[in-house]
Amino acid sequence: MSVLVVGSVAFDTVTTPFGQATEVVGGSANYFSVAASFFTPVRLVAVVGEDFPESHLEFLRSRGVDLQGLQRVGGKTFRWVGRYGHDFNEARTVETQLNVFAAFAPKIPEAYRDSDVVFLANIDPDLQQDVLGQVKRPALVALDTMNYWIAGKPASLRKTLSQVDLLVINDAETRQLAGESNLARAARTIQGWGPRILIIKRGEYGALMRNGQDWFALPALPLEGVQDPTGAGDSFAGGTIGYLASVMRFDDATIRRAMVYGSVMASFSVEAFSLERLCTLTAPEIRVRYRQFQRLAQFDGPPEA
Ligand code: AMP
């Protein structure tokens, strides 16, 4: 089944201790779409300005991403400027220019309205809400957000969350959203607002899932060649939700497996700036890394103490 995504398509300027990339293609929906496209067809809802390269749109089409829902309008594409120190888990936003997103009204094409899986990638929660109002009855609605919106539009975000099944955010945002520093209690508070399932991304430490009353923890692969963590969260979401949409089962065991695919996609994404690594990725490489994850946290034998 295909997955509908709404989010940002952007130009990013990123500085890490390993280098800088200036005005490279990025954006939450962009990373998500490419990562998810390895598992399932993707329908993209977003806006770009006149300055966005046609060649990248052509690449998305070649990956099976449907661009009927992508508007191209007069003006400049969304821009994000970010910086990372040696702690890659923490992105510092230097500048956010909404540009064409400031006046964007998503219009869901007729062919997208029956989408079974909807991913509301990181974008203005009003736009996320607008999209939800235009689709029929998705089997799964997932959402990502960030500190910019948690602080800037808390009421709108809470309203959108009440219609969400699965929330994917990082640990600092979980604490900020719940106003609670204990992660376990923060997760329970947020579940009370709507989402039955929470996936908490913990950067180089992996990811946690709270599903109903159950917890699941997945480590991240220790990687030597990390270049740029930008897009890790969206690539994680793309692998996770893309896999779920491909199997259309949402039981606990399936979501655990989906998180491994999410972690695999994030691990590739961070090995280069922008979407460079995802653009050259192949399905056999994904399978090899899935096996590496499987091995990572495996141990046997009964407790002996
Ligand atoms: P992440 O996967 O969390 O690293 O997300 C990185 C992407 O989020 C970048 O490519 C940015 O273009 C995009 N981004 C940053 N700030 C915002 C924002 N306020 N709204 C939407 N997208 C954003």
Tab-separated table of C-alpha atoms in Angstrom, residues 81-197:
chain	number	residue	atom	x	y	z
A	81	VAL	CA	20.430	26.408	8.447
A	82	GLY	CA	21.736	24.079	11.141
A	83	ARG	CA	24.900	23.333	13.013
A	84	TYR	CA	26.134	20.312	14.956
A	85	GLY	CA	28.935	20.140	17.500
A	86	HIS	CA	30.662	16.929	18.495
A	87	ASP	CA	27.419	15.730	20.042
A	88	PHE	CA	25.559	14.736	16.904
A	89	ASN	CA	22.372	14.134	18.834
A	90	GLU	CA	21.786	17.835	19.134
A	91	ALA	CA	21.056	20.012	16.071
A	92	ARG	CA	21.217	23.729	16.657
A	93	THR	CA	18.926	25.657	14.336
A	94	VAL	CA	20.727	28.778	13.151
A	95	GLU	CA	17.947	29.943	10.864
A	96	THR	CA	14.550	28.828	9.548
A	97	GLN	CA	13.118	30.583	6.491
A	98	LEU	CA	9.597	29.324	5.802
A	99	ASN	CA	9.414	31.118	2.411
A	100	VAL	CA	6.820	29.312	0.230
A	101	PHE	CA	5.582	27.334	3.262
A	102	ALA	CA	4.299	30.540	4.874
A	103	ALA	CA	1.351	30.712	2.455
A	104	PHE	CA	1.029	27.015	1.662
A	105	ALA	CA	-2.414	25.407	1.666
A	106	PRO	CA	-2.070	21.673	0.990
A	107	LYS	CA	-4.516	20.400	-1.597
A	108	ILE	CA	-4.800	16.633	-1.498
A	109	PRO	CA	-5.324	15.214	-5.008
A	110	GLU	CA	-8.467	13.072	-5.363
A	111	ALA	CA	-6.284	9.994	-5.962
A	112	TYR	CA	-4.576	10.447	-2.553
A	113	ARG	CA	-7.720	10.691	-0.402
A	114	ASP	CA	-8.023	6.957	0.191
A	115	SER	CA	-4.426	6.623	1.468
A	116	ASP	CA	-4.200	3.882	4.102
A	117	VAL	CA	-1.105	5.182	5.795
A	118	VAL	CA	-0.424	8.881	6.393
A	119	PHE	CA	2.829	10.319	7.684
A	120	LEU	CA	2.714	13.897	8.932
A	121	ALA	CA	6.408	14.756	8.729
A	122	ASN	CA	7.921	17.684	10.560
A	123	ILE	CA	6.071	20.808	9.398
A	124	ASP	CA	3.643	23.388	10.778
A	125	PRO	CA	1.024	21.419	12.790
A	126	ASP	CA	-1.727	23.509	11.131
A	127	LEU	CA	-0.680	22.051	7.768
A	128	GLN	CA	-0.564	18.543	9.265
A	129	GLN	CA	-4.126	19.091	10.522
A	130	ASP	CA	-5.240	20.423	7.160
A	131	VAL	CA	-4.029	17.253	5.421
A	132	LEU	CA	-5.763	14.971	7.929
A	133	GLY	CA	-9.007	16.809	7.266
A	134	GLN	CA	-8.781	15.902	3.567
A	135	VAL	CA	-8.112	12.150	3.738
A	136	LYS	CA	-10.828	9.530	4.261
A	137	ARG	CA	-10.047	6.914	6.921
A	138	PRO	CA	-6.377	5.971	7.097
A	139	ALA	CA	-5.549	2.729	8.916
A	140	LEU	CA	-2.491	4.402	10.448
A	141	VAL	CA	-1.647	8.056	11.073
A	142	ALA	CA	1.910	8.801	12.202
A	143	LEU	CA	3.436	12.151	13.095
A	144	ASP	CA	6.849	13.725	13.635
A	145	THR	CA	7.539	17.212	14.952
A	146	MET	CA	10.362	19.264	16.462
A	147	ASN	CA	11.165	21.853	19.139
A	148	TYR	CA	10.384	24.727	16.734
A	149	TRP	CA	6.695	23.708	16.600
A	150	ILE	CA	6.417	22.338	20.157
A	151	ALA	CA	7.406	25.779	21.439
A	152	GLY	CA	5.772	27.826	18.659
A	153	LYS	CA	2.373	26.150	18.153
A	154	PRO	CA	1.617	23.971	21.199
A	155	ALA	CA	-2.193	24.174	21.005
A	156	SER	CA	-2.316	23.308	17.322
A	157	LEU	CA	0.100	20.425	17.871
A	158	ARG	CA	-2.006	19.000	20.730
A	159	LYS	CA	-5.084	19.121	18.509
A	160	THR	CA	-3.311	17.246	15.705
A	161	LEU	CA	-1.909	14.701	18.186
A	162	SER	CA	-5.401	13.706	19.273
A	163	GLN	CA	-5.869	12.152	15.809
A	164	VAL	CA	-2.538	10.341	15.676
A	165	ASP	CA	-1.837	6.613	16.235
A	166	LEU	CA	1.962	6.709	16.189
A	167	LEU	CA	4.219	9.556	17.274
A	168	VAL	CA	7.895	9.508	16.216
A	169	ILE	CA	10.007	12.130	17.995
A	170	ASN	CA	13.386	12.381	19.664
A	171	ASP	CA	14.036	12.141	23.389
A	172	ALA	CA	14.576	15.856	24.037
A	173	GLU	CA	11.350	16.676	22.178
A	174	THR	CA	9.476	14.008	24.156
A	175	ARG	CA	10.531	15.703	27.392
A	176	GLN	CA	9.757	19.177	26.047
A	177	LEU	CA	6.341	18.174	24.701
A	178	ALA	CA	5.250	16.480	27.927
A	179	GLY	CA	6.903	19.064	30.224
A	180	GLU	CA	8.360	16.094	32.099
A	181	SER	CA	12.016	15.072	32.332
A	182	ASN	CA	11.431	11.394	33.106
A	183	LEU	CA	11.112	9.735	29.697
A	184	ALA	CA	8.862	6.891	30.863
A	185	ARG	CA	6.430	9.277	32.521
A	186	ALA	CA	6.626	11.688	29.570
A	187	ALA	CA	5.673	8.840	27.218
A	188	ARG	CA	2.644	7.948	29.351
A	189	THR	CA	1.527	11.581	29.462
A	190	ILE	CA	1.710	11.889	25.663
A	191	GLN	CA	-0.157	8.603	25.168
A	192	GLY	CA	-2.970	10.176	27.174
A	193	TRP	CA	-3.278	12.864	24.484
A	194	GLY	CA	-3.934	10.431	21.623
A	195	PRO	CA	-1.032	8.413	20.216
A	196	ARG	CA	-1.222	4.744	21.234
A	197	ILE	CA	2.351	4.162	20.098
